[in-house]
Coordinates of C-alpha atoms and ligand atoms in Angstrom, one line a residue:
M1 CA -45.0 23.8 14.2
G2 CA -41.8 24.4 15.7
K3 CA -42.4 20.7 17.2
L4 CA -43.1 19.3 13.5
V5 CA -40.1 21.1 12.8
A6 CA -37.7 19.2 14.2
L7 CA -38.8 16.2 14.1
V8 CA -39.1 16.5 10.3
L9 CA -34.7 17.9 10.7
L10 CA -34.9 14.6 13.0
G11 CA -36.2 12.7 10.4
V12 CA -33.7 14.2 7.2
G13 CA -30.6 13.9 10.0
L14 CA -31.7 10.0 10.4
S15 CA -32.3 9.1 7.1
L16 CA -28.5 11.2 5.5
V17 CA -26.8 9.3 8.8
G18 CA -29.0 6.4 7.4
E19 CA -27.5 7.0 3.7
M20 CA -24.2 7.5 5.1
F21 CA -23.7 4.1 6.9
L22 CA -25.0 2.3 3.4
A23 CA -23.0 4.6 1.7
F24 CA -19.9 3.8 3.8
R25 CA -21.2 -0.2 3.3
E26 CA -21.2 0.1 0.0
R27 CA -17.2 1.4 -0.1
V28 CA -15.8 -1.1 1.6
N29 CA -17.6 -3.5 0.0
A30 CA -19.7 -5.1 3.0
S31 CA -21.2 -8.0 1.2
R32 CA -19.0 -9.6 -0.2
E33 CA -17.6 -13.0 0.1
V34 CA -14.9 -15.4 -2.0
E35 CA -15.0 -18.4 -3.6
P36 CA -11.5 -19.8 -2.9
V37 CA -8.9 -19.7 -6.0
E38 CA -5.2 -21.2 -5.2
P39 CA -1.6 -21.9 -7.2
E40 CA -0.7 -24.2 -6.6
N41 CA 2.0 -24.8 -4.0
C42 CA 1.5 -22.5 -1.6
H43 CA 3.3 -22.3 1.5
L44 CA 3.0 -19.7 4.5
I45 CA 6.6 -18.0 6.3
E46 CA 7.7 -19.1 8.8
E47 CA 9.5 -16.0 10.3
L48 CA 7.1 -13.4 8.7
E49 CA 3.9 -14.0 11.3
T50 CA 3.4 -10.3 12.4
G51 CA 2.1 -8.5 8.7
S52 CA 4.1 -7.5 5.8
E53 CA 3.0 -4.2 5.4
D54 CA 4.6 -3.8 1.4
M55 CA 7.4 -4.8 0.1
E56 CA 9.1 -4.8 -3.2
I57 CA 11.6 -7.5 -5.4
L58 CA 14.6 -6.0 -7.8
P59 CA 15.0 -7.7 -10.7
N60 CA 18.5 -9.7 -8.5
G61 CA 15.3 -10.9 -6.8
L62 CA 16.2 -9.7 -3.4
A63 CA 13.0 -8.8 -2.1
F64 CA 12.6 -5.8 1.2
I65 CA 9.6 -6.6 3.4
S66 CA 7.8 -3.9 6.0
S67 CA 7.0 -5.6 8.2
G68 CA 5.3 -4.5 11.5
L69 CA 2.9 -1.9 11.4
K70 CA 1.2 0.1 13.7
Y71 CA -2.1 2.3 12.3
P72 CA -4.8 4.0 13.7
G73 CA -7.9 1.3 13.7
I74 CA -6.1 -1.5 11.9
K75 CA -4.9 -4.7 14.1
S76 CA -1.4 -5.2 14.9
F77 CA -0.5 -8.7 17.0
N78 CA 2.9 -6.9 17.9
P79 CA 2.1 -3.5 19.2
N80 CA 4.4 -3.3 21.2
S81 CA 7.7 -4.0 19.3
P82 CA 9.1 -1.2 16.5
G83 CA 9.3 -2.4 12.9
K84 CA 11.3 -3.4 11.1
I85 CA 12.6 -4.6 7.4
L86 CA 13.2 -7.6 6.3
L87 CA 15.3 -9.5 3.8
M88 CA 14.4 -12.3 1.0
D89 CA 16.6 -13.8 -1.3
L90 CA 14.1 -15.5 -3.9
N91 CA 16.7 -17.6 -5.8
E92 CA 17.5 -19.8 -2.9
E93 CA 15.4 -22.9 -3.0
D94 CA 13.2 -22.2 0.2
P95 CA 14.6 -18.7 1.0
T96 CA 15.7 -17.8 4.8
V97 CA 13.8 -14.6 6.0
L98 CA 16.4 -11.6 7.5
E99 CA 16.2 -8.7 9.5
L100 CA 17.8 -6.1 8.4
G101 CA 20.0 -3.9 10.7
I102 CA 19.9 -0.2 10.9
T103 CA 22.9 2.5 11.3
G104 CA 23.2 6.1 11.2
S105 CA 23.6 7.9 14.4
K106 CA 20.6 10.0 14.7
F107 CA 17.3 7.2 13.2
D108 CA 15.7 6.6 16.5
V109 CA 15.1 2.6 15.6
S110 CA 12.8 2.5 18.3
S111 CA 9.9 5.0 16.9
F112 CA 9.9 3.0 13.4
N113 CA 7.0 2.0 11.7
P114 CA 7.7 1.3 8.3
H115 CA 4.3 1.3 5.7
G116 CA 4.9 1.5 2.1
I117 CA 8.3 1.3 0.9
S118 CA 10.1 1.9 -2.4
T119 CA 14.0 0.9 -4.0
F120 CA 16.0 2.5 -6.3
T121 CA 19.1 2.1 -7.8
D122 CA 21.3 4.8 -9.4
E123 CA 24.1 4.6 -12.5
D124 CA 26.3 3.5 -9.9
N125 CA 24.3 0.4 -9.0
A126 CA 24.1 1.9 -5.2
M127 CA 20.5 0.9 -4.3
Y128 CA 18.7 3.0 -1.4
L129 CA 14.7 2.3 0.3
L130 CA 13.1 4.5 0.8
V131 CA 10.1 4.1 3.4
V132 CA 7.3 5.7 4.8
N133 CA 7.7 5.6 8.3
H134 CA 5.3 6.3 11.4
P135 CA 6.7 7.6 14.2
D136 CA 5.1 8.3 17.2
A137 CA 1.9 9.3 14.8
K138 CA 3.9 11.3 12.8
S139 CA 4.5 10.9 8.9
T140 CA 8.5 11.2 7.4
V141 CA 10.3 9.1 4.2
E142 CA 13.6 7.7 5.1
L143 CA 16.3 6.9 2.9
F144 CA 18.5 3.9 3.6
K145 CA 21.1 3.1 1.3
F146 CA 21.1 -0.5 0.6
Q147 CA 24.7 -1.9 2.4
E148 CA 24.7 -5.2 0.8
E149 CA 28.3 -6.8 2.2
E150 CA 27.5 -6.4 5.7
K151 CA 23.2 -6.8 5.3
S152 CA 22.2 -3.5 6.0
L153 CA 20.7 0.0 5.6
L154 CA 22.5 2.8 6.6
H155 CA 20.2 5.5 7.0
L156 CA 20.9 8.5 5.1
K157 CA 18.1 11.0 6.0
T158 CA 14.4 11.9 7.0
I159 CA 12.2 14.2 5.2
R160 CA 9.6 15.7 6.1
H161 CA 7.2 18.3 4.2
K162 CA 4.2 20.1 4.8
L163 CA 2.2 18.1 2.2
L164 CA 3.2 14.3 3.4
P165 CA 1.4 14.6 5.9
N166 CA -0.7 11.1 6.7
L167 CA 1.5 9.7 4.0
N168 CA 1.0 6.0 2.9
D169 CA 3.2 5.0 0.0
I170 CA 5.7 6.8 -2.2
V171 CA 7.3 5.2 -5.7
A172 CA 10.8 6.7 -6.2
V173 CA 11.9 8.1 -9.5
G174 CA 15.3 8.9 -7.7
P175 CA 17.0 8.8 -4.9
E176 CA 15.2 11.7 -2.5
H177 CA 12.7 11.9 -5.8
F178 CA 8.7 10.2 -5.9
Y179 CA 5.5 10.3 -5.8
G180 CA 3.6 9.0 -2.6
T181 CA -0.5 9.0 -1.9
N182 CA -1.6 11.2 1.6
D183 CA -4.6 8.1 2.6
H184 CA -6.2 10.7 4.1
Y185 CA -6.4 14.6 5.4
F186 CA -6.9 15.6 8.9
L187 CA -3.8 15.9 10.9
D188 CA -5.5 16.8 13.9
P189 CA -6.0 13.2 16.4
Y190 CA -9.6 13.9 17.3
L191 CA -10.2 14.3 13.9
Q192 CA -8.2 11.8 12.3
S193 CA -9.8 10.3 9.3
W194 CA -13.5 11.6 10.1
E195 CA -13.1 12.8 6.2
M196 CA -12.6 9.1 5.2
Y197 CA -15.5 7.5 7.0
L198 CA -17.9 10.6 5.5
G199 CA -16.4 10.0 1.7
L200 CA -15.6 13.3 1.1
A201 CA -12.1 11.9 -0.9
W202 CA -10.1 14.6 0.6
S203 CA -6.6 12.1 -0.1
Y204 CA -3.9 13.7 -3.0
V205 CA -0.4 12.4 -4.2
V206 CA 2.6 14.5 -4.2
Y207 CA 5.4 15.0 -6.4
Y208 CA 8.4 15.2 -3.6
S209 CA 12.0 16.7 -4.8
P210 CA 14.5 18.4 -2.7
S211 CA 13.4 21.3 -4.7
E212 CA 10.1 21.0 -5.9
V213 CA 7.3 19.6 -4.1
R214 CA 3.6 20.2 -4.9
V215 CA 0.3 17.8 -5.6
V216 CA -0.3 15.9 -8.9
A217 CA -3.4 14.9 -7.7
E218 CA -6.0 14.8 -5.1
G219 CA -10.1 14.1 -4.9
F220 CA -9.4 10.4 -4.0
D221 CA -11.5 7.8 -1.6
F222 CA -8.6 6.4 -0.5
A223 CA -5.7 6.6 -1.8
N224 CA -3.2 3.1 -1.7
G225 CA -0.8 1.6 -3.2
I226 CA 0.9 3.7 -5.8
N227 CA 3.2 2.3 -8.5
I228 CA 5.5 2.8 -11.9
S229 CA 5.4 0.8 -15.2
P230 CA 9.0 0.3 -16.2
D231 CA 9.4 2.5 -19.1
G232 CA 9.0 5.0 -16.3
K233 CA 5.4 6.9 -18.4
Y234 CA 2.8 6.1 -16.5
V235 CA 2.1 6.0 -13.2
Y236 CA -0.7 4.0 -11.2
I237 CA -2.7 4.7 -8.4
A238 CA -4.9 2.4 -6.4
E239 CA -8.1 4.2 -5.0
L240 CA -9.4 2.0 -2.1
L241 CA -12.6 2.4 -0.9
A242 CA -14.0 3.3 -5.1
H243 CA -12.6 -0.2 -6.2
K244 CA -10.3 1.9 -9.0
I245 CA -7.2 2.1 -10.4
H246 CA -5.9 4.7 -12.4
V247 CA -3.1 4.9 -15.1
Y248 CA -1.6 8.7 -14.6
E249 CA 0.7 9.5 -18.1
K250 CA 4.1 11.1 -16.4
H251 CA 5.5 14.2 -17.7
A252 CA 9.2 15.2 -18.3
N253 CA 8.1 17.9 -15.6
W254 CA 6.7 15.5 -12.8
T255 CA 3.1 16.6 -13.3
L256 CA 0.4 13.3 -14.0
T257 CA -2.5 13.2 -16.8
P258 CA -5.0 10.4 -16.6
L259 CA -5.9 8.3 -18.8
K260 CA -8.1 6.0 -17.7
S261 CA -8.7 4.1 -14.8
L262 CA -10.0 0.1 -14.0
D263 CA -12.9 -0.4 -11.6
F264 CA -13.3 -3.8 -9.1
N265 CA -15.1 -5.4 -7.1
T266 CA -12.2 -5.0 -4.4
L267 CA -10.9 -3.1 -2.5
V268 CA -7.5 -2.7 -3.8
D269 CA -4.3 -1.6 -2.0
N270 CA -0.7 -2.5 -3.1
I271 CA 0.4 -2.1 -7.0
S272 CA 3.6 -3.9 -7.5
V273 CA 4.5 -3.9 -11.9
D274 CA 6.3 -6.7 -13.0
P275 CA 9.6 -5.5 -14.5
E276 CA 10.0 -7.8 -17.4
T277 CA 6.1 -7.9 -18.2
G278 CA 4.9 -5.1 -17.4
D279 CA 1.4 -6.9 -15.4
L280 CA 0.0 -5.6 -12.2
W281 CA -0.1 -7.5 -9.1
V282 CA -2.8 -5.9 -6.7
G283 CA -2.9 -6.8 -3.5
C284 CA -6.4 -6.5 -1.9
H285 CA -9.5 -7.0 0.1
P286 CA -13.0 -8.8 -0.8
N287 CA -14.8 -7.2 2.3
G288 CA -12.9 -4.1 3.8
M289 CA -15.4 -4.1 6.7
K290 CA -13.6 -6.9 7.9
I291 CA -10.2 -5.2 7.9
F292 CA -11.8 -1.9 9.4
F293 CA -13.5 -3.7 12.2
Y294 CA -11.6 -6.8 13.0
D295 CA -13.1 -10.0 14.1
S296 CA -10.9 -13.2 14.9
E297 CA -13.4 -15.5 14.4
N298 CA -14.6 -14.0 11.5
P299 CA -11.3 -13.0 9.5
P300 CA -10.5 -10.3 6.3
A301 CA -10.1 -12.5 3.1
S302 CA -6.9 -11.8 0.6
E303 CA -7.3 -11.7 -2.3
V304 CA -4.3 -11.3 -5.5
L305 CA -5.5 -10.0 -8.6
R306 CA -3.6 -9.9 -12.1
I307 CA -4.2 -7.6 -14.4
Q308 CA -1.9 -7.4 -18.5
N309 CA -1.9 -5.1 -21.1
I310 CA -3.4 -2.0 -18.7
L311 CA -3.1 0.6 -20.9
T312 CA -5.3 -1.2 -24.8
E313 CA -9.1 -1.5 -24.7
E314 CA -9.4 -4.8 -23.0
P315 CA -6.7 -5.2 -20.3
K316 CA -7.4 -8.4 -18.3
V317 CA -7.6 -9.2 -14.9
T318 CA -7.3 -12.4 -13.6
Q319 CA -8.7 -14.1 -9.6
V320 CA -4.7 -15.3 -9.0
Y321 CA -5.8 -16.6 -5.1
A322 CA -8.0 -15.9 -3.2
E323 CA -8.9 -17.4 1.1
N324 CA -11.5 -16.7 2.9
G325 CA -9.6 -15.5 5.9
T326 CA -8.7 -19.8 7.5
V327 CA -5.5 -19.2 6.0
L328 CA -4.5 -15.2 4.8
Q329 CA -5.8 -12.3 6.3
G330 CA -5.8 -9.4 4.6
S331 CA -3.7 -9.5 2.0
T332 CA -2.2 -6.2 0.9
V333 CA 0.4 -7.2 -1.8
A334 CA 1.3 -9.0 -3.9
S335 CA 4.9 -9.6 -5.6
V336 CA 6.2 -12.0 -8.2
Y337 CA 9.6 -13.1 -9.2
K338 CA 10.8 -16.0 -11.8
G339 CA 6.9 -18.3 -11.3
K340 CA 6.5 -17.1 -8.2
L341 CA 4.1 -15.3 -5.9
L342 CA 5.2 -14.0 -2.3
I343 CA 2.2 -12.5 -1.1
G344 CA 1.7 -10.0 1.8
T345 CA -0.9 -9.1 5.0
V346 CA -1.2 -6.0 6.7
F347 CA -0.6 -7.6 10.2
H348 CA -1.1 -11.1 9.3
K349 CA 1.4 -13.5 7.6
A350 CA 2.4 -13.7 4.4
L351 CA 2.4 -16.4 1.2
Y352 CA 5.0 -18.2 -0.8
C353 CA 3.7 -19.6 -4.3
E354 CA 5.1 -21.7 -7.8
L355 CA 2.9 -20.1 -10.2
Ligands
LIG401 C1 3.8 20.2 -17.5 O1 4.2 19.3 -19.6 C2 2.6 18.9 -19.6 C3 3.4 18.2 -21.2 O2 3.7 19.1 -21.5 C4 1.7 20.1 -19.7 O3 0.2 19.4 -20.4 C5 2.0 21.5 -18.1 O4 1.1 22.4 -18.7 C6 2.8 21.8 -18.0 N1 2.1 22.0 -16.7 C7 3.3 22.3 -16.1 C8 2.9 23.2 -14.8 O5 4.4 23.6 -15.9
LIG402 C1 -13.8 -20.8 4.5 O1 -12.5 -21.8 3.8 C2 -12.6 -23.0 4.7 C3 -11.6 -24.2 3.2 O2 -12.7 -24.3 1.9 C4 -13.5 -23.8 4.8 O3 -12.9 -25.1 5.7 C5 -14.2 -23.1 5.9 O4 -15.8 -22.7 6.2 C6 -14.3 -21.3 5.9 N1 -14.9 -20.4 6.5 C7 -15.7 -19.1 6.3 C8 -15.8 -18.5 7.4 O5 -16.3 -19.7 5.1
LIG403 C1 2.7 0.4 -0.4 C2 1.6 0.3 0.6 O1 0.3 1.1 -0.6 N1 1.0 -0.5 1.5 C3 -0.4 -0.3 1.9 C4 -1.0 -1.4 1.4 O2 -1.9 -1.8 2.5 C5 -2.1 -1.6 3.6 C6 -3.2 -1.9 3.3 O3 -4.4 -1.1 3.7 C7 -1.7 -0.7 3.2 O4 -2.5 0.5 4.3 C8 -0.4 0.0 3.0 O5 0.2 2.0 3.1

């Protein structure tokens, strides 16, 4: 009798593990391959070889790029150098890449591990760059002021908070005000992100200001990219492993209420918003298995989607770029400026195309 019970329990246990494994394969879209789609005239950017995690293009054509992320379980081609922030002026015919110097006595450049970034420009045209940083596997937000003349970043402040334990991306709504996504849950390094493999959807979004910090949305299966509409009324959140983009209405008191979600057949990563048209440009992973379990022989593909009219009944989704990883591996972000498209990746190269 006891043996029978043990066998039944073993059977139930194994089938649960099997189901979880199948569910995981589905969540990472493990069976998807891509057919190539390419705009004309694309070329790789030479100086960007070790990742261009996140980027933001200002209305004046200056592009800020975070590069060199070290993230648990994700490949890095340059694991021993600190990360950096790069600048490109997309008004140039053939834009070059410049590394921004960092000044400010309290900032430790050697442990800089930049992740999501966001900019904020105030009424006096001062430009602030907010950067999610993971020094020694911790999570902080670094506030910098951009010194345009010197082409450098002046470090002003490090922001830490217990509601910001595993930040991924942020969108600034003021120099010290932002919404941020916590992509997974556990603080314990040994348990780190197991809830993600189990699909417990404990990832959440926080509103931060110096006077108030609170959770404004929760229950995500890996909340990733976050951005805001040009009129500031809607917040977009990419739920990576549920293959969804959520639209939230933002209220005057900074709370968010869900409005709608769109489903995709790809892992939606970072979201850029075209300031002129309001279109969303999304860097995607068609097959997440290849990102989480990197194999140079069978590299992760890249995919870029453009979403027009997201608030209407029938948003238009266009696949603008798709490639099997021979050219570009693991696209995470895509952003446009004056008919040009810049595509970044987690740890690989960056591509610049004419649309
Ligand atoms: C924030 O504003 C919204 C919309 O006006 C309202 O429904 C909500 O109750 C407010 N929440 C808080 C915490 O003040
Ligand atoms: C990827 O696409 C290229 C060009 O279309 C092709 O030559 C190559 O064999 C493909 N690689 C894989 C792994 O499918
Ligand atoms: C800004 C942002 O969302 N960056 C994300 C881009 O994609 C990578 C890979 O998943 C994320 O880790 C970044 O946080």
